[in-house]
Amino acid sequence: MRVVEHPAVAERLALVRDAATPGAVFRRALEELGGFLAYEATRDLPVIAGSVETPVGPAAVRRIAPDVVVAPILRAGLGLLPGFLQVVEGAAVAHLGFFRDPATLAAVPYYANLPDDLTGRPVFVLDPMLATGHSAAAACAVLAARRAAAPRLICAIAAPEGIAHLQAAYPGVTIVTAAVDTGLNEHGYIVPGLGDAGDRLFGSASSVPSGYPAGAGGGGAAERNA
Ligand code: URA
């Protein structure tokens, strides 16, 4: 577990928390957070030694191994993705979609697009909000079933409940976040948090895919990202 307290991170965190921040500024600040947090989360990635020719001679270099996988949790994880990809340009992107069951707050999968075999590959799960931890744990389960290496979760804000849930389900998980907040409210939202990250990113009202499952759509707050 790593809480990144760099002033550049704190500045972006202030922007995304502020309810008065316009959507375009929110998107840019979240993207930049994705880059800064990815920089911290990838510190111990394996590198491959090689050499290049500079204009004045050979130089030993180290490069990121080409097997990194990044898994944004739809929708809001997409907000961190461009920043992550600036840090690890060659990462393969695994899209994982979950919505929150309004009654149980459980993470219900609705989309998964990723390679069948991730044996030993380093995986980074992206979700700005680690709230109940249900969707993050469900994402880790999908990745573990495909034999990925121990997952790392990159989030902007984590709640103690989500940290405890995820660490209990995946003791090997590494969580990299910009803040740990007080807790969850009765709707499963982080307090003080930043509100609904997906809605603020996309100006929309629900992460539930239209018509799936019957009756789940409609944009109630409790139906949004798990
Ligand atoms: N998802 C969000 O977007 N915000 C929260 O506070 C919790 C889950």
Coordinates of N, CA and C and ligand atoms in Angstrom, one line a residue:
M1 N 0.9 -1.2 0.0 CA 0.0 0.0 0.0 C 0.9 1.2 0.0
R2 N 0.6 2.1 -1.0 CA 1.5 3.3 -1.0 C 0.6 4.5 -1.3
V3 N 0.7 5.5 -0.4 CA -0.1 6.7 -0.6 C 0.9 7.8 -1.1
V4 N 0.7 8.3 -2.3 CA 1.6 9.2 -2.9 C 1.3 10.6 -2.5
E5 N 2.2 11.3 -1.9 CA 1.9 12.6 -1.3 C 2.6 13.7 -2.0
H6 N 3.2 13.5 -3.2 CA 3.9 14.5 -3.9 C 3.0 15.7 -4.2
P7 N 3.6 16.9 -4.1 CA 2.7 18.1 -4.3 C 2.0 18.2 -5.6
A8 N 2.7 17.6 -6.7 CA 2.0 17.6 -8.0 C 0.8 16.7 -8.0
V9 N 0.8 15.7 -7.2 CA -0.3 14.8 -7.0 C -1.4 15.5 -6.2
A10 N -1.0 16.1 -5.1 CA -1.9 16.8 -4.2 C -2.7 17.9 -5.0
E11 N -2.0 18.6 -5.9 CA -2.6 19.6 -6.7 C -3.8 19.1 -7.6
R12 N -3.5 17.9 -8.2 CA -4.5 17.3 -9.1 C -5.6 16.7 -8.2
L13 N -5.3 16.2 -7.1 CA -6.3 15.7 -6.2 C -7.2 16.8 -5.7
A14 N -6.7 17.9 -5.4 CA -7.5 19.1 -5.0 C -8.5 19.4 -6.2
L15 N -8.0 19.4 -7.4 CA -8.9 19.7 -8.6 C -10.0 18.7 -8.7
V16 N -9.7 17.4 -8.6 CA -10.8 16.4 -8.9 C -11.7 16.4 -7.7
R17 N -11.3 16.7 -6.5 CA -12.2 16.7 -5.4 C -13.2 17.9 -5.5
D18 N -12.8 19.0 -6.0 CA -13.5 20.3 -6.0 C -14.8 20.1 -6.9
A19 N -16.0 20.2 -6.3 CA -17.2 20.1 -7.0 C -17.4 21.2 -8.1
A20 N -16.6 22.3 -7.9 CA -16.7 23.4 -8.8 C -15.8 23.2 -10.1
T21 N -15.0 22.2 -10.1 CA -14.1 22.0 -11.2 C -14.9 21.6 -12.4
P22 N -14.7 22.3 -13.6 CA -15.4 22.0 -14.8 C -15.0 20.6 -15.3
G23 N -15.9 20.0 -16.1 CA -15.6 18.6 -16.6 C -14.3 18.5 -17.3
A24 N -14.0 19.4 -18.2 CA -12.7 19.3 -19.0 C -11.5 19.3 -18.1
V25 N -11.6 20.2 -17.0 CA -10.4 20.3 -16.1 C -10.3 19.0 -15.3
F26 N -11.5 18.5 -14.9 CA -11.6 17.3 -14.1 C -10.9 16.1 -14.9
R27 N -11.3 16.0 -16.2 CA -10.7 15.0 -17.0 C -9.2 15.1 -17.1
R28 N -8.7 16.3 -17.3 CA -7.3 16.5 -17.5 C -6.5 16.2 -16.2
A29 N -7.1 16.6 -15.1 CA -6.4 16.4 -13.8 C -6.4 14.9 -13.5
L30 N -7.5 14.2 -13.8 CA -7.5 12.7 -13.5 C -6.5 12.0 -14.4
E31 N -6.5 12.4 -15.6 CA -5.5 11.8 -16.6 C -4.1 12.1 -16.0
E32 N -3.8 13.3 -15.6 CA -2.4 13.6 -15.0 C -2.2 12.7 -13.8
L33 N -3.2 12.6 -12.9 CA -3.0 11.7 -11.7 C -2.7 10.3 -12.2
G34 N -3.3 9.8 -13.2 CA -3.1 8.5 -13.8 C -1.6 8.3 -14.1
G35 N -1.0 9.4 -14.7 CA 0.4 9.3 -15.0 C 1.3 9.3 -13.8
F36 N 1.0 10.2 -12.9 CA 1.9 10.3 -11.7 C 1.8 9.0 -10.8
L37 N 0.6 8.5 -10.7 CA 0.4 7.3 -9.9 C 1.0 6.1 -10.6
A38 N 0.9 6.1 -11.9 CA 1.5 5.0 -12.7 C 3.1 5.0 -12.5
Y39 N 3.6 6.2 -12.5 CA 5.1 6.4 -12.3 C 5.5 5.7 -11.0
E40 N 4.7 5.9 -9.9 CA 5.0 5.3 -8.6 C 4.8 3.8 -8.7
A41 N 3.6 3.4 -9.3 CA 3.2 2.0 -9.2 C 4.1 1.1 -10.1
T42 N 4.9 1.7 -11.0 CA 5.7 0.9 -11.9 C 7.2 0.9 -11.5
R43 N 7.5 1.4 -10.4 CA 8.9 1.5 -9.9 C 9.6 0.2 -10.0
D44 N 9.0 -0.9 -9.7 CA 9.7 -2.1 -9.6 C 9.4 -3.1 -10.7
L45 N 8.9 -2.5 -11.8 CA 8.7 -3.3 -13.0 C 10.0 -3.9 -13.5
P46 N 10.0 -5.1 -14.0 CA 11.2 -5.7 -14.6 C 11.6 -4.9 -15.8
V47 N 12.9 -4.8 -16.0 CA 13.4 -4.1 -17.2 C 14.3 -5.0 -18.0
I48 N 14.5 -4.7 -19.2 CA 15.3 -5.6 -20.1 C 16.6 -4.7 -20.5
A49 N 17.7 -5.3 -20.2 CA 19.0 -4.5 -20.5 C 19.2 -4.7 -22.0
G50 N 19.8 -3.6 -22.5 CA 20.1 -3.6 -24.0 C 21.1 -2.5 -24.2
S51 N 21.2 -2.1 -25.5 CA 22.1 -1.0 -25.8 C 21.6 -0.3 -27.0
V52 N 21.9 1.0 -27.1 CA 21.6 1.8 -28.3 C 22.8 2.5 -28.7
E53 N 22.8 3.1 -29.9 CA 23.9 3.9 -30.4 C 23.4 5.4 -30.2
T54 N 24.1 6.1 -29.4 CA 23.9 7.5 -29.3 C 24.7 8.2 -30.5
P55 N 24.6 9.4 -30.7 CA 25.4 10.0 -31.8 C 26.9 9.9 -31.5
V56 N 27.3 9.6 -30.3 CA 28.7 9.6 -30.0 C 29.2 8.2 -29.5
G57 N 28.3 7.2 -29.6 CA 28.8 5.8 -29.2 C 27.7 5.0 -28.6
P58 N 28.1 3.8 -28.2 CA 27.1 2.8 -27.6 C 26.8 3.2 -26.2
A59 N 25.5 3.0 -25.8 CA 25.1 3.3 -24.4 C 24.3 2.1 -23.9
A60 N 24.6 1.7 -22.7 CA 23.7 0.7 -22.1 C 22.4 1.3 -21.7
V61 N 21.3 0.6 -22.0 CA 20.0 1.1 -21.7 C 19.2 0.0 -21.0
R62 N 18.1 0.4 -20.3 CA 17.1 -0.5 -19.7 C 15.7 -0.1 -20.3
R63 N 15.0 -1.1 -20.7 CA 13.7 -0.8 -21.2 C 12.6 -1.7 -20.5
I64 N 11.4 -1.1 -20.4 CA 10.3 -1.8 -19.8 C 10.0 -3.1 -20.6
A65 N 9.8 -4.2 -20.0 CA 9.5 -5.4 -20.7 C 8.1 -5.2 -21.4
P66 N 7.9 -5.9 -22.5 CA 6.7 -5.6 -23.3 C 5.5 -6.4 -22.9
D67 N 5.5 -6.9 -21.7 CA 4.3 -7.8 -21.4 C 3.4 -7.2 -20.4
V68 N 3.5 -5.8 -20.1 CA 2.6 -5.2 -19.1 C 1.2 -5.1 -19.6
V69 N 0.3 -5.4 -18.7 CA -1.2 -5.3 -19.0 C -1.8 -4.3 -18.1
V70 N -2.6 -3.4 -18.6 CA -3.3 -2.4 -17.8 C -4.8 -2.7 -18.0
A71 N -5.6 -2.7 -16.9 CA -7.0 -3.1 -16.9 C -7.8 -2.0 -16.3
P72 N -8.3 -1.0 -17.1 CA -9.2 0.0 -16.6 C -10.6 -0.6 -16.3
I73 N -11.1 -0.3 -15.1 CA -12.5 -0.8 -14.8 C -13.5 0.3 -15.4
L74 N -14.3 -0.2 -16.3 CA -15.3 0.7 -16.9 C -16.3 1.2 -15.9
R75 N -16.7 2.4 -15.9 CA -16.3 3.4 -16.9 C -15.1 4.2 -16.4
A76 N -15.1 4.5 -15.1 CA -14.2 5.6 -14.6 C -12.7 5.3 -14.7
G77 N -12.4 4.0 -14.8 CA -11.0 3.7 -14.9 C -10.4 4.2 -16.2
L78 N -11.2 4.5 -17.2 CA -10.8 5.1 -18.5 C -10.1 6.5 -18.2
G79 N -10.5 7.1 -17.2 CA -10.0 8.5 -16.9 C -8.5 8.4 -16.5
L80 N -8.1 7.3 -15.9 CA -6.7 7.2 -15.5 C -5.8 6.6 -16.7
L81 N -6.5 6.0 -17.7 CA -5.8 5.3 -18.7 C -4.8 6.1 -19.5
P82 N -5.1 7.2 -20.1 CA -4.2 7.9 -20.9 C -2.9 8.3 -20.2
G83 N -3.0 8.6 -18.9 CA -1.8 8.9 -18.1 C -1.0 7.7 -17.9
F84 N -1.6 6.6 -17.6 CA -0.9 5.3 -17.5 C -0.1 5.0 -18.8
L85 N -0.8 5.2 -19.9 CA -0.2 4.8 -21.2 C 1.0 5.7 -21.6
Q86 N 1.0 6.9 -21.0 CA 2.1 7.8 -21.2 C 3.4 7.2 -20.5
V87 N 3.1 6.5 -19.4 CA 4.3 6.0 -18.6 C 4.7 4.6 -19.2
V88 N 3.7 3.8 -19.6 CA 4.0 2.5 -20.2 C 3.3 2.4 -21.5
E89 N 4.0 2.9 -22.5 CA 3.4 3.1 -23.9 C 3.0 1.8 -24.5
G90 N 3.7 0.7 -24.2 CA 3.4 -0.6 -24.9 C 2.5 -1.5 -24.1
A91 N 1.8 -1.0 -23.1 CA 1.0 -1.9 -22.3 C -0.2 -2.3 -23.1
A92 N -0.6 -3.6 -22.9 CA -1.8 -4.1 -23.6 C -3.0 -3.7 -22.7
V93 N -4.1 -3.2 -23.2 CA -5.3 -2.8 -22.5 C -6.3 -3.8 -22.4
A94 N -6.7 -4.2 -21.2 CA -7.7 -5.2 -20.9 C -8.9 -4.4 -20.3
H95 N -10.0 -4.4 -21.1 CA -11.2 -3.6 -20.6 C -12.1 -4.5 -19.7
L96 N -12.5 -4.1 -18.6 CA -13.3 -4.8 -17.7 C -14.5 -3.9 -17.2
G97 N -15.7 -4.4 -17.5 CA -16.9 -3.6 -17.1 C -17.6 -4.2 -16.0
F98 N -17.9 -3.5 -14.9 CA -18.8 -3.9 -13.8 C -19.8 -2.8 -13.5
F99 N -21.0 -3.2 -13.1 CA -21.8 -2.2 -12.5 C -22.2 -2.7 -11.1
R100 N -22.7 -1.7 -10.3 CA -23.0 -2.0 -8.9 C -24.4 -2.5 -8.8
D101 N -24.7 -3.7 -8.2 CA -26.1 -4.1 -7.9 C -26.6 -3.1 -6.9
P102 N -27.8 -2.5 -7.2 CA -28.3 -1.5 -6.3 C -28.7 -2.0 -4.9
A103 N -29.0 -3.3 -4.8 CA -29.5 -3.9 -3.6 C -28.3 -4.3 -2.7
T104 N -27.3 -5.0 -3.3 CA -26.3 -5.6 -2.6 C -24.9 -4.9 -2.6
L105 N -24.8 -3.9 -3.6 CA -23.6 -3.2 -3.9 C -22.5 -4.2 -4.5
A106 N -22.9 -5.4 -4.8 CA -22.0 -6.4 -5.5 C -21.6 -5.9 -6.9
A107 N -20.5 -6.3 -7.3 CA -20.0 -5.9 -8.7 C -20.5 -6.9 -9.7
V108 N -21.3 -6.5 -10.6 CA -21.9 -7.4 -11.6 C -21.1 -7.1 -12.9
P109 N -20.5 -8.2 -13.5 CA -19.7 -8.0 -14.7 C -20.7 -7.8 -15.9
Y110 N -20.3 -6.9 -16.8 CA -21.1 -6.8 -18.1 C -20.2 -6.8 -19.3
Y111 N -18.9 -6.7 -19.1 CA -18.0 -6.6 -20.3 C -16.6 -7.1 -19.9
A112 N -16.0 -7.9 -20.7 CA -14.6 -8.3 -20.5 C -13.9 -8.5 -21.8
N113 N -12.9 -7.7 -22.1 CA -12.2 -7.9 -23.4 C -10.7 -7.9 -23.0
L114 N -10.1 -9.1 -23.0 CA -8.7 -9.3 -22.6 C -8.2 -10.6 -23.1
P115 N -6.8 -10.7 -23.2 CA -6.2 -12.0 -23.6 C -6.6 -13.1 -22.7
D116 N -6.8 -14.3 -23.3 CA -7.1 -15.5 -22.5 C -6.0 -15.9 -21.5
D117 N -4.8 -15.7 -22.0 CA -3.6 -16.2 -21.2 C -2.8 -15.0 -20.8
L118 N -2.7 -14.7 -19.5 CA -1.9 -13.6 -19.0 C -0.8 -14.2 -18.1
T119 N -0.4 -15.4 -18.3 CA 0.5 -16.1 -17.4 C 1.8 -15.2 -17.0
G120 N 1.9 -14.9 -15.7 CA 3.0 -14.2 -15.2 C 3.1 -12.7 -15.6
R121 N 2.2 -12.2 -16.4 CA 2.3 -10.8 -16.9 C 2.0 -9.8 -15.7
P122 N 2.7 -8.8 -15.6 CA 2.4 -7.7 -14.6 C 1.1 -7.0 -15.0
V123 N 0.2 -6.9 -14.1 CA -1.1 -6.3 -14.4 C -1.4 -5.1 -13.4
F124 N -1.9 -4.0 -14.0 CA -2.3 -2.8 -13.2 C -3.8 -2.6 -13.5
V125 N -4.5 -2.6 -12.4 CA -6.0 -2.3 -12.4 C -6.2 -0.9 -12.2
L126 N -7.0 -0.2 -13.0 CA -7.2 1.2 -12.8 C -8.7 1.5 -12.4
D127 N -8.8 2.2 -11.3 CA -10.2 2.6 -10.9 C -10.0 3.8 -10.0
P128 N -10.5 5.0 -10.3 CA -10.2 6.1 -9.5 C -10.7 6.0 -8.1
M129 N -11.7 5.2 -7.9 CA -12.3 5.2 -6.5 C -12.3 3.7 -6.0
L130 N -11.5 3.5 -5.0 CA -11.6 2.1 -4.3 C -12.6 2.3 -3.2
A131 N -13.8 2.0 -3.4 CA -14.9 2.3 -2.5 C -15.2 1.0 -1.6
T132 N -16.2 0.2 -2.1 CA -16.4 -1.1 -1.4 C -15.3 -2.1 -1.7
G133 N -14.6 -1.9 -2.8 CA -13.6 -2.9 -3.2 C -14.2 -4.0 -4.0
H134 N -15.5 -4.1 -4.2 CA -16.1 -5.2 -4.9 C -15.6 -5.3 -6.3
S135 N -15.7 -4.1 -7.0 CA -15.3 -4.2 -8.4 C -13.8 -4.5 -8.6
A136 N -13.0 -3.9 -7.7 CA -11.5 -4.1 -7.8 C -11.2 -5.6 -7.6
A137 N -11.9 -6.2 -6.6 CA -11.7 -7.6 -6.3 C -12.2 -8.5 -7.4
A138 N -13.3 -8.1 -8.0 CA -13.8 -8.9 -9.1 C -12.9 -8.8 -10.3
A139 N -12.3 -7.6 -10.6 CA -11.3 -7.4 -11.7 C -10.1 -8.3 -11.4
C140 N -9.6 -8.3 -10.1 CA -8.5 -9.1 -9.8 C -8.8 -10.6 -10.0
A141 N -10.0 -11.0 -9.8 CA -10.4 -12.4 -9.9 C -10.4 -12.8 -11.4
V142 N -10.8 -11.9 -12.3 CA -10.8 -12.2 -13.7 C -9.3 -12.3 -14.2
L143 N -8.5 -11.4 -13.7 CA -7.1 -11.5 -14.1 C -6.3 -12.7 -13.5
A144 N -6.7 -13.0 -12.3 CA -6.1 -14.2 -11.6 C -6.5 -15.5 -12.4
A145 N -7.7 -15.5 -12.8 CA -8.2 -16.7 -13.6 C -7.4 -16.9 -14.8
R146 N -6.8 -15.8 -15.3 CA -6.0 -15.9 -16.5 C -4.5 -15.9 -16.2
R147 N -4.2 -16.2 -14.9 CA -2.9 -16.5 -14.4 C -1.9 -15.3 -14.5
A148 N -2.5 -14.1 -14.4 CA -1.6 -12.9 -14.3 C -0.8 -12.9 -13.0
A149 N 0.2 -12.1 -13.0 CA 1.0 -12.0 -11.7 C 0.2 -11.2 -10.7
A150 N 0.7 -11.1 -9.5 CA 0.0 -10.4 -8.4 C -0.4 -9.0 -8.9
P151 N -1.7 -8.6 -8.8 CA -2.2 -7.4 -9.3 C -1.8 -6.2 -8.5
R152 N -1.7 -5.0 -9.2 CA -1.5 -3.7 -8.6 C -2.7 -2.9 -8.9
L153 N -3.2 -2.2 -7.9 CA -4.4 -1.3 -8.2 C -4.0 0.1 -8.1
I154 N -4.3 0.9 -9.1 CA -4.0 2.3 -9.0 C -5.3 3.1 -8.9
C155 N -5.5 3.8 -7.8 CA -6.7 4.6 -7.6 C -6.3 6.0 -7.1
A156 N -7.3 6.9 -7.3 CA -7.0 8.3 -6.9 C -7.4 8.4 -5.4
I157 N -8.5 7.8 -5.0 CA -8.9 7.8 -3.6 C -9.4 6.5 -3.1
A158 N -9.0 6.1 -1.9 CA -9.3 4.8 -1.4 C -10.1 5.0 -0.1
A159 N -11.1 4.1 0.2 CA -11.7 4.1 1.5 C -11.2 2.9 2.3
P160 N -11.1 3.0 3.6 CA -10.6 1.9 4.4 C -11.4 0.6 4.1
E161 N -12.7 0.7 3.9 CA -13.5 -0.5 3.7 C -13.0 -1.2 2.4
G162 N -12.8 -0.4 1.3 CA -12.3 -1.0 0.1 C -10.9 -1.6 0.2
I163 N -10.1 -0.9 0.9 CA -8.7 -1.5 1.1 C -8.8 -2.8 1.8
A164 N -9.6 -2.9 2.9 CA -9.7 -4.1 3.7 C -10.3 -5.2 2.9
H165 N -11.3 -4.9 2.1 CA -12.0 -6.0 1.3 C -11.0 -6.5 0.2
L166 N -10.3 -5.6 -0.5 CA -9.4 -6.0 -1.5 C -8.2 -6.8 -1.0
Q167 N -7.6 -6.3 0.2 CA -6.5 -7.0 0.7 C -6.8 -8.4 1.3
A168 N -8.1 -8.5 1.8 CA -8.5 -9.8 2.3 C -8.7 -10.8 1.1
A169 N -9.2 -10.3 0.0 CA -9.5 -11.2 -1.2 C -8.1 -11.5 -1.9
Y170 N -7.2 -10.5 -1.9 CA -6.0 -10.7 -2.6 C -4.8 -10.1 -1.8
P171 N -4.3 -11.0 -0.8 CA -3.3 -10.5 0.1 C -2.1 -10.0 -0.6
G172 N -1.8 -10.4 -1.8 CA -0.6 -10.0 -2.6 C -0.8 -8.7 -3.3
V173 N -2.0 -8.1 -3.2 CA -2.2 -6.9 -4.1 C -1.5 -5.7 -3.5
T174 N -1.0 -4.9 -4.5 CA -0.4 -3.6 -4.1 C -1.3 -2.5 -4.5
I175 N -1.6 -1.6 -3.5 CA -2.6 -0.5 -3.8 C -1.7 0.8 -3.8
V176 N -1.9 1.5 -4.9 CA -1.2 2.8 -5.0 C -2.3 3.9 -5.2
T177 N -2.3 4.8 -4.2 CA -3.4 5.8 -4.2 C -2.8 7.2 -3.8
A178 N -3.6 8.2 -4.1 CA -3.3 9.6 -3.7 C -3.8 9.9 -2.4
A179 N -4.8 9.2 -1.9 CA -5.4 9.5 -0.6 C -6.2 8.4 0.0
V180 N -6.3 8.3 1.3 CA -7.2 7.4 2.0 C -8.2 8.2 2.7
D181 N -9.4 8.1 2.4 CA -10.5 8.9 3.0 C -11.1 8.3 4.2
T182 N -12.1 9.0 4.7 CA -12.7 8.6 6.0 C -13.5 7.3 5.9
G183 N -14.3 7.1 4.9 CA -15.1 5.9 4.8 C -16.2 6.1 3.7
L184 N -17.2 5.2 3.8 CA -18.3 5.2 2.8 C -19.6 5.7 3.4
N185 N -20.4 6.4 2.6 CA -21.8 6.7 3.0 C -22.7 5.5 2.8
E186 N -24.0 5.8 3.0 CA -25.0 4.7 2.9 C -25.2 4.2 1.5
H187 N -24.7 5.0 0.5 CA -24.9 4.6 -0.9 C -23.6 4.0 -1.4
G188 N -22.6 3.8 -0.5 CA -21.3 3.2 -1.0 C -20.4 4.2 -1.6
Y189 N -20.7 5.5 -1.5 CA -19.8 6.6 -2.0 C -18.8 7.0 -1.0
I190 N -17.6 7.3 -1.5 CA -16.5 7.6 -0.6 C -16.7 9.1 0.0
V191 N -16.5 9.2 1.3 CA -16.6 10.5 2.0 C -15.2 10.9 2.5
P192 N -14.7 12.2 2.1 CA -15.4 13.1 1.3 C -15.3 12.8 -0.2
G193 N -14.3 12.0 -0.6 CA -14.2 11.6 -2.0 C -14.2 12.7 -3.0
L194 N -14.9 12.4 -4.1 CA -15.1 13.4 -5.2 C -16.4 13.3 -5.9
G195 N -17.3 12.5 -5.4 CA -18.6 12.3 -6.0 C -18.5 11.1 -7.0
D196 N -19.3 11.1 -8.0 CA -19.3 10.0 -9.0 C -18.2 10.3 -10.1
A197 N -17.1 9.5 -10.0 CA -16.0 9.8 -11.0 C -16.5 9.6 -12.4
G198 N -17.3 8.6 -12.7 CA -17.7 8.3 -14.1 C -18.6 9.5 -14.6
D199 N -19.5 9.9 -13.8 CA -20.4 11.0 -14.2 C -19.7 12.3 -14.4
R200 N -18.7 12.5 -13.6 CA -17.9 13.8 -13.7 C -17.0 13.7 -14.9
L201 N -16.5 12.5 -15.2 CA -15.7 12.4 -16.4 C -16.5 12.5 -17.7
F202 N -17.6 11.9 -17.7 CA -18.3 11.7 -19.0 C -19.6 12.5 -19.1
G203 N -20.0 13.3 -18.0 CA -21.2 14.1 -18.0 C -22.4 13.2 -18.2
S204 N -22.3 12.0 -17.7 CA -23.5 11.1 -17.9 C -24.0 10.7 -16.5
A205 N -25.0 9.8 -16.5 CA -25.7 9.6 -15.3 C -25.7 8.2 -14.8
S206 N -25.2 7.2 -15.6 CA -25.2 5.9 -15.2 C -24.1 5.1 -15.9
S207 N -23.5 4.1 -15.2 CA -22.6 3.2 -15.9 C -23.3 1.9 -16.3
V208 N -24.6 1.8 -16.0 CA -25.2 0.5 -16.4 C -25.5 0.5 -17.9
P209 N -25.0 -0.5 -18.6 CA -25.3 -0.5 -20.1 C -26.8 -0.5 -20.3
S210 N -27.2 0.3 -21.3 CA -28.7 0.4 -21.6 C -29.3 -1.0 -21.8
G211 N -30.3 -1.3 -21.1 CA -31.0 -2.6 -21.3 C -30.4 -3.8 -20.7
Y212 N -29.3 -3.6 -19.9 CA -28.6 -4.8 -19.3 C -28.4 -4.6 -17.8
P213 N -28.8 -5.5 -17.0 CA -29.9 -6.4 -17.3 C -31.2 -5.7 -17.2
A214 N -32.3 -6.3 -17.6 CA -33.5 -5.7 -17.7 C -33.8 -5.0 -16.3
G215 N -34.1 -3.7 -16.3 CA -34.5 -3.1 -15.1 C -33.3 -2.5 -14.3
A216 N -32.1 -2.8 -14.7 CA -31.0 -2.3 -13.9 C -30.6 -0.9 -14.3
G217 N -30.9 -0.4 -15.5 CA -30.6 0.9 -16.0 C -31.4 2.0 -15.3
G218 N -31.2 3.2 -15.7 CA -32.1 4.3 -15.2 C -31.3 5.3 -14.4
G219 N -30.1 5.1 -14.1 CA -29.2 6.1 -13.6 C -29.4 6.5 -12.2
G220 N -30.0 5.6 -11.3 CA -29.9 5.9 -9.9 C -28.5 5.9 -9.4
A221 N -28.2 6.7 -8.4 CA -26.9 6.8 -7.9 C -26.3 5.5 -7.4
A222 N -27.2 4.6 -6.8 CA -26.7 3.4 -6.3 C -26.5 2.4 -7.4
E223 N -26.8 2.7 -8.7 CA -26.6 1.8 -9.8 C -25.3 2.0 -10.5
R224 N -24.5 3.0 -10.0 CA -23.3 3.4 -10.8 C -22.2 2.4 -10.5
N225 N -21.0 2.9 -10.9 CA -19.8 1.9 -10.8 C -19.7 1.3 -9.5
A226 N -19.4 0.0 -9.5 CA -19.2 -0.7 -8.3 C -17.9 -0.3 -7.6
Ligands
URA1 N1 -17.6 5.3 -7.4 C1 -17.5 6.7 -7.5 O1 -17.4 7.2 -8.6 N2 -17.4 7.4 -6.4 C2 -17.5 6.9 -5.2 O2 -17.4 7.7 -4.2 C3 -17.6 5.5 -5.0 C4 -17.6 4.7 -6.1

